[in-house]
Amino acid sequence: MNHHPCLRCGACCATFRVSFHWSEAQPTNPDGPPEEMVVPLRRHELAMRGTDGPRPRCIALRGSIGVDGHCGIYPQRPSVCREVEPSWEFGRHSPQCDKGRIAHGLKPLTPEDWAMLPVQLPAAGAEYHLRPTAADTDLQTLPGGAPPGPQPPDDPTHAH
Ligand code: SF4
Ligand code: SF4
């Protein structure tokens, strides 16, 4: 593998409700998701259009899942999308990534999938969970420290 796995996946973009605070979106935040791509959800919250339903698929997802699926608004994607971890990119399992891939018939990533790629450091000191709701599960950020488990190597060759 010589491309980042997320560039030929997109499964998590078609598995969860992608919700976030309203202030993340345009026009309030010019660098956030376009206004026409979001819908009202709960009080103070928006969701990416297409993700609040029984068969979620984000309107911004381009390509085919598992082939060339990728985010069409990558620089403007909401915080929850920036923060979800692909399994084993940072030396640990990601329940959201595995759930998304399994839901679309893809094998969960393994440490071997990263063997040919540059090592990257975690971007944030937060823990990300599936949060059950009455209707579905959300891709959401919860406060807390990094989960226990193997840490990235001391001498990474690349960080983002
Ligand atoms: S399911 Fe995992 S590998 Fe696929 S796009 Fe999401 S984070 Fe990346
Ligand atoms: S905004 Fe982009 S990264 Fe986030 S769910 Fe939609 S397609 Fe995926």
Coordinates of C-alpha atoms and ligand atoms in Angstrom, one line a residue:
M1 CA 0.0 0.0 0.0
N2 CA 1.4 3.4 -0.9
H3 CA -1.6 5.6 -0.5
H4 CA -3.3 6.6 2.7
P5 CA -6.1 4.1 3.3
C6 CA -8.7 6.8 3.8
L7 CA -8.2 7.9 0.2
R8 CA -9.6 4.7 -1.1
C9 CA -12.2 4.0 1.6
G10 CA -14.8 6.6 2.8
A11 CA -16.7 4.0 4.8
C12 CA -17.0 6.1 8.0
C13 CA -18.5 8.9 5.9
A14 CA -21.4 6.5 5.1
T15 CA -21.9 4.9 8.5
F16 CA -22.4 7.6 11.1
R17 CA -24.4 10.7 11.7
V18 CA -21.8 13.5 11.4
S19 CA -22.9 16.1 13.9
F20 CA -21.2 19.3 15.2
H21 CA -21.8 22.7 16.7
W22 CA -23.5 25.1 14.4
S23 CA -20.6 27.6 14.6
E24 CA -18.4 25.2 12.7
A25 CA -20.3 25.7 9.4
Q26 CA -20.4 28.5 6.9
P27 CA -21.3 31.4 7.0
T28 CA -20.2 31.7 10.6
N29 CA -17.0 29.9 9.9
P30 CA -15.8 30.6 6.3
D31 CA -13.4 27.7 6.6
G32 CA -16.2 25.2 7.6
P33 CA -18.6 23.0 5.7
P34 CA -20.7 24.9 3.1
E35 CA -24.1 26.0 4.3
E36 CA -26.0 24.0 1.7
M37 CA -24.3 20.8 2.8
V38 CA -25.5 20.9 6.4
V39 CA -28.9 20.4 8.0
P40 CA -30.3 21.3 11.5
L41 CA -30.1 18.5 14.0
R42 CA -30.5 19.1 17.7
R43 CA -30.4 22.3 19.6
H44 CA -27.1 24.0 18.7
E45 CA -26.1 21.2 16.4
L46 CA -25.9 20.6 12.7
A47 CA -25.3 17.4 10.7
M48 CA -23.7 16.9 7.4
R49 CA -26.5 16.5 4.9
G50 CA -27.2 12.9 4.1
T51 CA -25.9 11.5 7.4
D52 CA -29.0 11.8 9.6
G53 CA -31.0 8.7 8.5
P54 CA -31.0 5.0 8.4
R55 CA -28.7 4.7 5.4
P56 CA -26.2 7.6 6.0
R57 CA -24.0 8.9 3.3
C58 CA -22.4 12.3 3.6
I59 CA -23.2 14.6 0.7
A60 CA -19.6 15.6 0.5
L61 CA -18.4 12.0 0.0
R62 CA -17.0 11.5 -3.5
G63 CA -16.1 8.3 -5.3
S64 CA -16.9 4.7 -4.5
I65 CA -16.6 3.3 -1.0
G66 CA -13.6 1.0 -0.8
V67 CA -12.3 2.0 -4.2
D68 CA -11.7 5.7 -4.4
G69 CA -14.0 7.1 -1.7
H70 CA -12.8 10.4 -0.4
C71 CA -14.0 13.7 1.1
G72 CA -14.9 16.4 -1.5
I73 CA -14.6 19.2 1.0
Y74 CA -11.4 18.0 2.8
P75 CA -10.1 21.4 3.8
Q76 CA -13.6 22.4 5.1
R77 CA -14.6 19.2 6.8
P78 CA -15.9 19.5 10.3
S79 CA -13.9 18.8 13.4
V80 CA -15.3 15.3 14.0
C81 CA -14.1 14.2 10.6
R82 CA -10.6 15.6 11.3
E83 CA -10.4 13.8 14.6
V84 CA -11.6 10.3 13.8
E85 CA -8.6 8.0 13.7
P86 CA -8.1 5.2 11.1
S87 CA -7.2 2.0 12.9
W88 CA -3.5 1.6 13.7
E89 CA -2.4 4.8 12.1
F90 CA -1.3 5.9 15.5
G91 CA -0.6 2.5 17.0
R92 CA -4.1 1.8 18.3
H93 CA -7.4 0.3 17.3
S94 CA -10.2 2.7 16.3
P95 CA -13.7 1.4 16.9
Q96 CA -15.3 3.9 14.5
C97 CA -13.0 3.0 11.7
D98 CA -13.5 -0.7 12.1
K99 CA -17.3 -0.3 12.4
G100 CA -17.4 1.8 9.2
R101 CA -15.3 -0.6 7.2
I102 CA -17.1 -3.7 8.4
A103 CA -20.5 -2.1 7.6
H104 CA -19.3 -1.8 4.0
G105 CA -17.8 -5.2 3.7
L106 CA -14.2 -4.0 4.1
K107 CA -11.6 -5.7 6.3
P108 CA -10.6 -3.6 9.4
L109 CA -7.2 -2.0 8.9
T110 CA -4.2 -3.8 10.6
P111 CA -0.8 -2.5 11.6
E112 CA 0.6 -4.0 8.4
D113 CA -1.5 -1.7 6.3
W114 CA 0.7 1.2 7.5
A115 CA 4.0 -0.5 7.1
M116 CA 4.8 1.2 3.8
L117 CA 3.5 4.7 4.8
P118 CA 5.2 7.5 6.8
V119 CA 4.5 7.4 10.6
Q120 CA 2.2 10.2 11.8
L121 CA 1.6 11.6 15.2
P122 CA -1.9 12.0 16.8
A123 CA -3.4 15.4 16.0
A124 CA -5.3 15.9 19.2
G125 CA -5.3 14.7 22.8
A126 CA -8.9 13.6 22.8
E127 CA -10.7 10.3 22.7
Y128 CA -13.3 9.6 20.2
H129 CA -16.2 7.3 20.8
L130 CA -19.3 6.0 19.2
R131 CA -22.1 7.7 21.1
P132 CA -25.4 5.8 21.0
T133 CA -28.5 7.9 20.5
A134 CA -32.2 7.0 20.1
A135 CA -31.9 7.0 16.4
D136 CA -28.4 6.1 15.5
T137 CA -24.8 6.7 16.4
D138 CA -22.9 9.9 16.0
L139 CA -19.4 10.7 14.9
Q140 CA -18.7 12.9 17.9
T141 CA -15.8 14.1 20.0
L142 CA -15.9 13.4 23.7
P143 CA -13.6 15.0 26.3
G144 CA -10.8 12.9 27.7
G145 CA -7.2 11.9 27.3
A146 CA -5.7 9.6 24.8
P147 CA -6.7 6.0 25.3
P148 CA -4.2 3.6 26.8
G149 CA -2.3 1.5 24.4
P150 CA 0.8 1.5 22.3
Q151 CA 2.2 4.9 21.5
P152 CA 3.7 6.1 18.2
P153 CA 7.4 5.6 17.8
D154 CA 9.7 8.3 19.2
D155 CA 11.2 9.3 15.9
P156 CA 8.4 9.8 13.4
T157 CA 9.4 10.8 9.9
H158 CA 6.3 12.8 9.3
A159 CA 3.7 14.7 11.4
H160 CA 0.6 16.6 10.5
Ligands
SF4_1 S1 -13.4 4.0 7.8 FE1 -11.3 4.2 8.5 S2 -9.9 3.9 6.7 FE2 -12.1 4.3 6.0 S3 -12.1 6.6 5.6 FE3 -12.9 6.2 7.7 S4 -11.1 6.4 9.1 FE4 -10.3 6.2 6.9
SF4_2 S1 -17.4 16.0 5.5 FE1 -15.9 14.7 4.3 S2 -14.8 13.6 5.9 FE2 -16.7 14.3 6.9 S3 -18.2 12.7 6.6 FE3 -18.5 14.1 4.9 S4 -17.2 13.2 3.3 FE4 -16.5 12.3 5.2

